[in-house]
CSV table of N, CA and C in Angstrom, one decimal:
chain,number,residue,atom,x,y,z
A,118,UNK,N,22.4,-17.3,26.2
A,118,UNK,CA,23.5,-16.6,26.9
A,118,UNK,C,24.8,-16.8,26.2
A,119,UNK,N,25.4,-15.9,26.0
A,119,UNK,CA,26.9,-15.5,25.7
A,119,UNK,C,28.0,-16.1,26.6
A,120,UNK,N,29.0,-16.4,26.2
A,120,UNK,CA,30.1,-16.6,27.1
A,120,UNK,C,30.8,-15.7,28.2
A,121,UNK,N,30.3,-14.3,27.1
A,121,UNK,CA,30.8,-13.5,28.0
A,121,UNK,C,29.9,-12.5,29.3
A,122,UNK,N,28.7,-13.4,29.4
A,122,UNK,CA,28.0,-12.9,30.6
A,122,UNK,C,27.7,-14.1,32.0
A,123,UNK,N,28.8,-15.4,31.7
A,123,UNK,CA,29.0,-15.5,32.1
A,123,UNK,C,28.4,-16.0,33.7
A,124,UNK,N,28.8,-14.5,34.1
A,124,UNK,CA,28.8,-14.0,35.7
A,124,UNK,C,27.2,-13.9,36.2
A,125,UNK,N,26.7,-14.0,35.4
A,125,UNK,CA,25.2,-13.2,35.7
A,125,UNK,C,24.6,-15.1,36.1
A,126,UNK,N,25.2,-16.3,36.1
A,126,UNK,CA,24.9,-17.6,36.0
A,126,UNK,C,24.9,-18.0,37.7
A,127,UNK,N,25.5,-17.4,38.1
A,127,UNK,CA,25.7,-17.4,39.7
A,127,UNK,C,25.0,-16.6,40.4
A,128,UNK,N,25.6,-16.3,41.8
A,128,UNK,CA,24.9,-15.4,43.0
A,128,UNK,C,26.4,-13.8,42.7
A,129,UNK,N,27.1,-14.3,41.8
A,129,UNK,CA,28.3,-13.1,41.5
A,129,UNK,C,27.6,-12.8,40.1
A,130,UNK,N,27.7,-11.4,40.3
A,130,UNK,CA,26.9,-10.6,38.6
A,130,UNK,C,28.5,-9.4,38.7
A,131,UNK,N,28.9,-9.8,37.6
A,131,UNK,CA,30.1,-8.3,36.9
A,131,UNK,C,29.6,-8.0,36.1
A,132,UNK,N,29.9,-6.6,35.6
A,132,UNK,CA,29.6,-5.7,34.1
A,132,UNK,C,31.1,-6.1,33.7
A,133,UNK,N,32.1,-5.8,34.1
A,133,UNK,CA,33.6,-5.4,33.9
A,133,UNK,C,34.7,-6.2,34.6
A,134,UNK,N,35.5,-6.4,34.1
A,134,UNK,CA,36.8,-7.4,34.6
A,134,UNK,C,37.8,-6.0,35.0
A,135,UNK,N,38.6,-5.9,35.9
A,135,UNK,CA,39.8,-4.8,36.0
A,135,UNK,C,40.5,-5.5,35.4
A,136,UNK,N,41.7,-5.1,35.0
A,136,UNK,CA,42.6,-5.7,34.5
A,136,UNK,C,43.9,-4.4,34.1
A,137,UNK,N,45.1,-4.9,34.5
A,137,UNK,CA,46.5,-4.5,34.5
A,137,UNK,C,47.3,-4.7,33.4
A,138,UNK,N,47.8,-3.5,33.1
A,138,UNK,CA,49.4,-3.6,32.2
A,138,UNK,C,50.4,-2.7,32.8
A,139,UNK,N,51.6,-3.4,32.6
A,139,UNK,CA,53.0,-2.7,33.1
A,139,UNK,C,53.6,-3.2,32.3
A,140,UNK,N,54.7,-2.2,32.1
A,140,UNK,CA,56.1,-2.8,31.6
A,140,UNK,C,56.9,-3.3,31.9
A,141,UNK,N,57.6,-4.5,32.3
A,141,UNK,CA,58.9,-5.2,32.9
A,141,UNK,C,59.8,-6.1,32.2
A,142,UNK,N,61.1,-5.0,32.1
A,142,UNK,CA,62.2,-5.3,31.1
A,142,UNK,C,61.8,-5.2,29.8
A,143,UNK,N,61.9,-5.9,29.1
A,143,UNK,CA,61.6,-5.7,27.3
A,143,UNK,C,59.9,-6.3,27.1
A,144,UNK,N,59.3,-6.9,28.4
A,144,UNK,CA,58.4,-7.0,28.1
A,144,UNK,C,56.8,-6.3,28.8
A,145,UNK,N,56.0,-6.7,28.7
A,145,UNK,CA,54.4,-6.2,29.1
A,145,UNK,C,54.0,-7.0,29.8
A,146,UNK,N,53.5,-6.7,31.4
A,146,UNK,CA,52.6,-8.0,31.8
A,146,UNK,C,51.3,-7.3,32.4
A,147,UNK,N,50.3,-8.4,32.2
A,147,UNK,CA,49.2,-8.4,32.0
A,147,UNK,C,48.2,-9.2,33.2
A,148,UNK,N,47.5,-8.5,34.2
A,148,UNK,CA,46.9,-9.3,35.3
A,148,UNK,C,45.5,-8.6,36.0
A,149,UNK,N,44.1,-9.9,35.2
A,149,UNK,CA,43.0,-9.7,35.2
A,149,UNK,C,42.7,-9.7,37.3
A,150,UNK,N,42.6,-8.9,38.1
A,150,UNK,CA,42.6,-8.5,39.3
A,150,UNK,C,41.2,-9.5,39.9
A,151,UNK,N,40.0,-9.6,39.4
A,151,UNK,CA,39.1,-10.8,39.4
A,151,UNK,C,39.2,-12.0,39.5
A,152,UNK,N,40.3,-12.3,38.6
A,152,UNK,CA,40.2,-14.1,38.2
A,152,UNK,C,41.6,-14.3,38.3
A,153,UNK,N,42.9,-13.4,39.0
A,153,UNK,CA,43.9,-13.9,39.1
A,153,UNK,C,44.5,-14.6,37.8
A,154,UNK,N,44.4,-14.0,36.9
A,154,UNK,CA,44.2,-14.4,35.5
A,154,UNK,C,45.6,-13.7,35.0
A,155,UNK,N,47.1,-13.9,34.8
A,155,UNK,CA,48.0,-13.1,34.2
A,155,UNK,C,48.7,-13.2,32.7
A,156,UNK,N,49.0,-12.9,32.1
A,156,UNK,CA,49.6,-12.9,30.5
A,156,UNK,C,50.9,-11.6,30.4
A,157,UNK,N,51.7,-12.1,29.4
A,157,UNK,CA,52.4,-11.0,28.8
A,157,UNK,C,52.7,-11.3,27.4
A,158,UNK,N,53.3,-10.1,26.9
A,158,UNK,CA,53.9,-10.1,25.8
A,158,UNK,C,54.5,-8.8,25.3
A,159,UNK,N,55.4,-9.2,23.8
A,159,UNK,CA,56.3,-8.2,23.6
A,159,UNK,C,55.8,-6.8,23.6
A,160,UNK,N,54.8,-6.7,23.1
A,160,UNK,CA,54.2,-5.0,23.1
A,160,UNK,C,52.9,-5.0,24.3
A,161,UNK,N,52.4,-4.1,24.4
A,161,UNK,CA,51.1,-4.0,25.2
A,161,UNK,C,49.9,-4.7,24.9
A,162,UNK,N,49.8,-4.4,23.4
A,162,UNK,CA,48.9,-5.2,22.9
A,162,UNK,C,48.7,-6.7,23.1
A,163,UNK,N,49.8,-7.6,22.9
A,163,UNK,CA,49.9,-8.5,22.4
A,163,UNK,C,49.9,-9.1,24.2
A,164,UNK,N,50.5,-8.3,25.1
A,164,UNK,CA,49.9,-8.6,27.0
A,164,UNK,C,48.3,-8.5,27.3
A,165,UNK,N,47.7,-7.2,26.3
A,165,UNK,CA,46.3,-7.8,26.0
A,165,UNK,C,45.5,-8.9,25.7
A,166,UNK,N,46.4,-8.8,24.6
A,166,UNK,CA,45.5,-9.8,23.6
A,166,UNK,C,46.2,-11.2,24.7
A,167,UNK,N,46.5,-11.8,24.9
A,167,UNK,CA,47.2,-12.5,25.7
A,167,UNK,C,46.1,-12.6,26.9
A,168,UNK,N,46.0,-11.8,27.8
A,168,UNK,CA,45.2,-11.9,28.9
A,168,UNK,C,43.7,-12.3,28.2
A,169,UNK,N,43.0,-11.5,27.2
A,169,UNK,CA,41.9,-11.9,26.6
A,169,UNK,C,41.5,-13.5,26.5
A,170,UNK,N,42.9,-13.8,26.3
A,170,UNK,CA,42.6,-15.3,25.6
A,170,UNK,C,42.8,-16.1,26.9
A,171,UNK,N,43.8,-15.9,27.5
A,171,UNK,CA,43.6,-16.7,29.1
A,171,UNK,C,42.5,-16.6,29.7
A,172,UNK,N,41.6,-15.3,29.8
A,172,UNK,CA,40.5,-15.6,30.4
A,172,UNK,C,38.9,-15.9,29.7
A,173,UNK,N,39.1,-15.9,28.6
A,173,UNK,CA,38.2,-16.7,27.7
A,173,UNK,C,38.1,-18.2,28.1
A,174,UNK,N,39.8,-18.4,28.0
A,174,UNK,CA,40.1,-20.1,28.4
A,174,UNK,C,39.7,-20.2,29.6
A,175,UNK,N,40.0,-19.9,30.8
A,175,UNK,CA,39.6,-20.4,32.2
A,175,UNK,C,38.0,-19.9,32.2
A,176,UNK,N,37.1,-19.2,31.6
A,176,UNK,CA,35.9,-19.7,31.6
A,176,UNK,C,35.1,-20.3,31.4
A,177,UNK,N,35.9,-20.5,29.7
A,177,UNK,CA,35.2,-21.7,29.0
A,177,UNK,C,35.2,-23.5,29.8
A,178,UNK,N,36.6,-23.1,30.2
A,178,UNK,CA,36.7,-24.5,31.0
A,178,UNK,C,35.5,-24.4,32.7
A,179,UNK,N,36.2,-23.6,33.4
A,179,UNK,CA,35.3,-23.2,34.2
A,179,UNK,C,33.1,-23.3,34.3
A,180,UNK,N,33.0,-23.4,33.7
A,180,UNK,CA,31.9,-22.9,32.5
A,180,UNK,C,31.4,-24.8,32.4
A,181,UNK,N,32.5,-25.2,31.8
A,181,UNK,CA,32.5,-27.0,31.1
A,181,UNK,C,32.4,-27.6,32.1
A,182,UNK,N,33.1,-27.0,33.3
A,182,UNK,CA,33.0,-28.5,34.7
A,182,UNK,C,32.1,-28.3,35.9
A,183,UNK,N,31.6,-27.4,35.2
A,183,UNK,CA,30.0,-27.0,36.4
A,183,UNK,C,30.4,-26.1,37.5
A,184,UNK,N,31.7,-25.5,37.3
A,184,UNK,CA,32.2,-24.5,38.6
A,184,UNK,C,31.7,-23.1,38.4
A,185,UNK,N,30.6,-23.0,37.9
A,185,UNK,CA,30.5,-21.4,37.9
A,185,UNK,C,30.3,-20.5,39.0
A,186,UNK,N,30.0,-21.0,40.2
A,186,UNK,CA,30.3,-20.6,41.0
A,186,UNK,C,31.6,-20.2,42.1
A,187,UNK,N,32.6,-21.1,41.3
A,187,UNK,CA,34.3,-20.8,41.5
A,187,UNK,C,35.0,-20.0,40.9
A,188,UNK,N,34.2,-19.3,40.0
A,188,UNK,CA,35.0,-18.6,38.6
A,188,UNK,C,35.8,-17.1,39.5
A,189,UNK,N,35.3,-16.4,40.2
A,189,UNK,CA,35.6,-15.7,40.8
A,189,UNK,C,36.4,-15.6,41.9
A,190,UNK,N,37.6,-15.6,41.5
A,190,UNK,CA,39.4,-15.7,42.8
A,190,UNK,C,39.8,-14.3,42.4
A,191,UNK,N,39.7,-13.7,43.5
A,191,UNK,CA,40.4,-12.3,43.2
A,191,UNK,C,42.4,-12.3,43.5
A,192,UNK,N,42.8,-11.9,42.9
A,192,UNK,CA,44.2,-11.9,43.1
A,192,UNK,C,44.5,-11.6,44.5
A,193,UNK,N,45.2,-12.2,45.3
A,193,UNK,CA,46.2,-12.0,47.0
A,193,UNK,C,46.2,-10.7,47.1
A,194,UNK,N,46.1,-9.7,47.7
A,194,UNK,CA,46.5,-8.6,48.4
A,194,UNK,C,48.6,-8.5,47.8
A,195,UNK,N,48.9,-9.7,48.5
A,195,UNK,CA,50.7,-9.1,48.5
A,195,UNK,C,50.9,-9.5,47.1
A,196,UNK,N,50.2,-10.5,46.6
A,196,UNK,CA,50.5,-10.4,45.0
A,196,UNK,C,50.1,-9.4,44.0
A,197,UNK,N,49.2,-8.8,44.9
A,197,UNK,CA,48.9,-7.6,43.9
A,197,UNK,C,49.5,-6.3,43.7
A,198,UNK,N,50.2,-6.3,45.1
A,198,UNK,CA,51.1,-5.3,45.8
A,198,UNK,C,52.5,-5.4,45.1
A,199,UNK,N,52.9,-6.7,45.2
A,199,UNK,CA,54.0,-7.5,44.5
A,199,UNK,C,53.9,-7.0,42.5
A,200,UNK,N,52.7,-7.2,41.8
A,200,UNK,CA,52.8,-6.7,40.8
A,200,UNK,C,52.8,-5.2,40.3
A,201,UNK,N,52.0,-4.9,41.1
A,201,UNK,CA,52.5,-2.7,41.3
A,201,UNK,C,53.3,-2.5,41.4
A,202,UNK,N,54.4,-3.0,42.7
A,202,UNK,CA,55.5,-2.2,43.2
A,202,UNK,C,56.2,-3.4,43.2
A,203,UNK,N,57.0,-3.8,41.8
A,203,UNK,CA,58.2,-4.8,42.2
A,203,UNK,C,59.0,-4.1,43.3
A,204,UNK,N,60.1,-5.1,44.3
A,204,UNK,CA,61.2,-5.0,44.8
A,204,UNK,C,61.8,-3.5,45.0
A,205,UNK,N,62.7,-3.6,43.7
A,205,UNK,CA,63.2,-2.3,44.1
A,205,UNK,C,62.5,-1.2,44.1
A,206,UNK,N,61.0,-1.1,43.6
A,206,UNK,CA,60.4,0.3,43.8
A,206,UNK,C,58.8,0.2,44.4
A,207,UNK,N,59.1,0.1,45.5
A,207,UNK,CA,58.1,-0.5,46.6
A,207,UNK,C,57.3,1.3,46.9
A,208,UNK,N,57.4,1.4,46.1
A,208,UNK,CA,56.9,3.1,46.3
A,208,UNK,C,55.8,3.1,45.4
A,209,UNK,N,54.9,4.4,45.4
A,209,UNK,CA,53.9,4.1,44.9
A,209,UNK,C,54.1,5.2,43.3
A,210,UNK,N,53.5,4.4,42.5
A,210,UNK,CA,54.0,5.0,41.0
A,210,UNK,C,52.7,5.0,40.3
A,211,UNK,N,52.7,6.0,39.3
A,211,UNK,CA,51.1,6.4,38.2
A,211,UNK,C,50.9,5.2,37.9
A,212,UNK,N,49.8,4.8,38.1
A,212,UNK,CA,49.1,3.8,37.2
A,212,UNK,C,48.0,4.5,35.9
A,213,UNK,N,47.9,3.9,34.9
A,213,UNK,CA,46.5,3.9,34.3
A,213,UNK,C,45.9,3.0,33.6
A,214,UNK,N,44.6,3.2,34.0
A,214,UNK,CA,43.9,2.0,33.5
A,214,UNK,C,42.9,1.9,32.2
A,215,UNK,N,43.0,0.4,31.7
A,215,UNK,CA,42.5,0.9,30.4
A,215,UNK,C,41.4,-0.2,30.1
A,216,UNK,N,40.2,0.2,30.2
A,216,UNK,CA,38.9,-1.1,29.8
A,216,UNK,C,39.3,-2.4,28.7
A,217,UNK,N,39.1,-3.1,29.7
A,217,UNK,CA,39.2,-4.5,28.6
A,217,UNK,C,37.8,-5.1,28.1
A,218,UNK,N,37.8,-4.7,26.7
A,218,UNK,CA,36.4,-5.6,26.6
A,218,UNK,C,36.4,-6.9,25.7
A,219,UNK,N,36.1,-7.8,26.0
A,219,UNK,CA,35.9,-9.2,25.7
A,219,UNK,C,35.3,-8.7,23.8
């Protein structure tokens, strides 16, 4: 088994992680919706590449201390709400989404 199947180790089986980018101020943030898992960085990429590597890490660890059955925390509802629609634009705005593959 691969690291990246993971999920299939438990009674939780995923094909796919969702996962978020937006832009806020000069930078990119980046938040795996599954594993409450967030990153950013200067360009979009690099909030990718960023997230990739956070959730590699919380697996691998995850994975190491026998919790594979914990691996799966979906992000809060208001925090997820909170990262779509900061403060001042609590209104609903285009998203799009873009496959993250390990």
């Amino acid at each position: 088994m691969n690291k990246y199947n993971i999920f299939e180790m438990g009674m939780q089986k995923m094909q796919s992680l969702t996962c978020l980018v937006k832009k806020e101020g000069n930078q990119y943030a980046s938040l795996c919706v599954e594993l409450d898992i967030a990153s950013c960085g200067n360009t979009k990429k690099e909030a990718i590449e960023g997230l990739k590597n956070a959730i590699e890490a919380y697996l691998e660890y995850m994975i190491s201390e026998g919790r594979e059955n914990e691996i799966y925390r979906p992000v809060p509802m208001d925090e997820l709400k909170d990262f779509l629609f900061p403060e001042p634009y609590k209104y609903e705005q285009p998203l799009k989404a873009i496959l993250l593959e390990l």
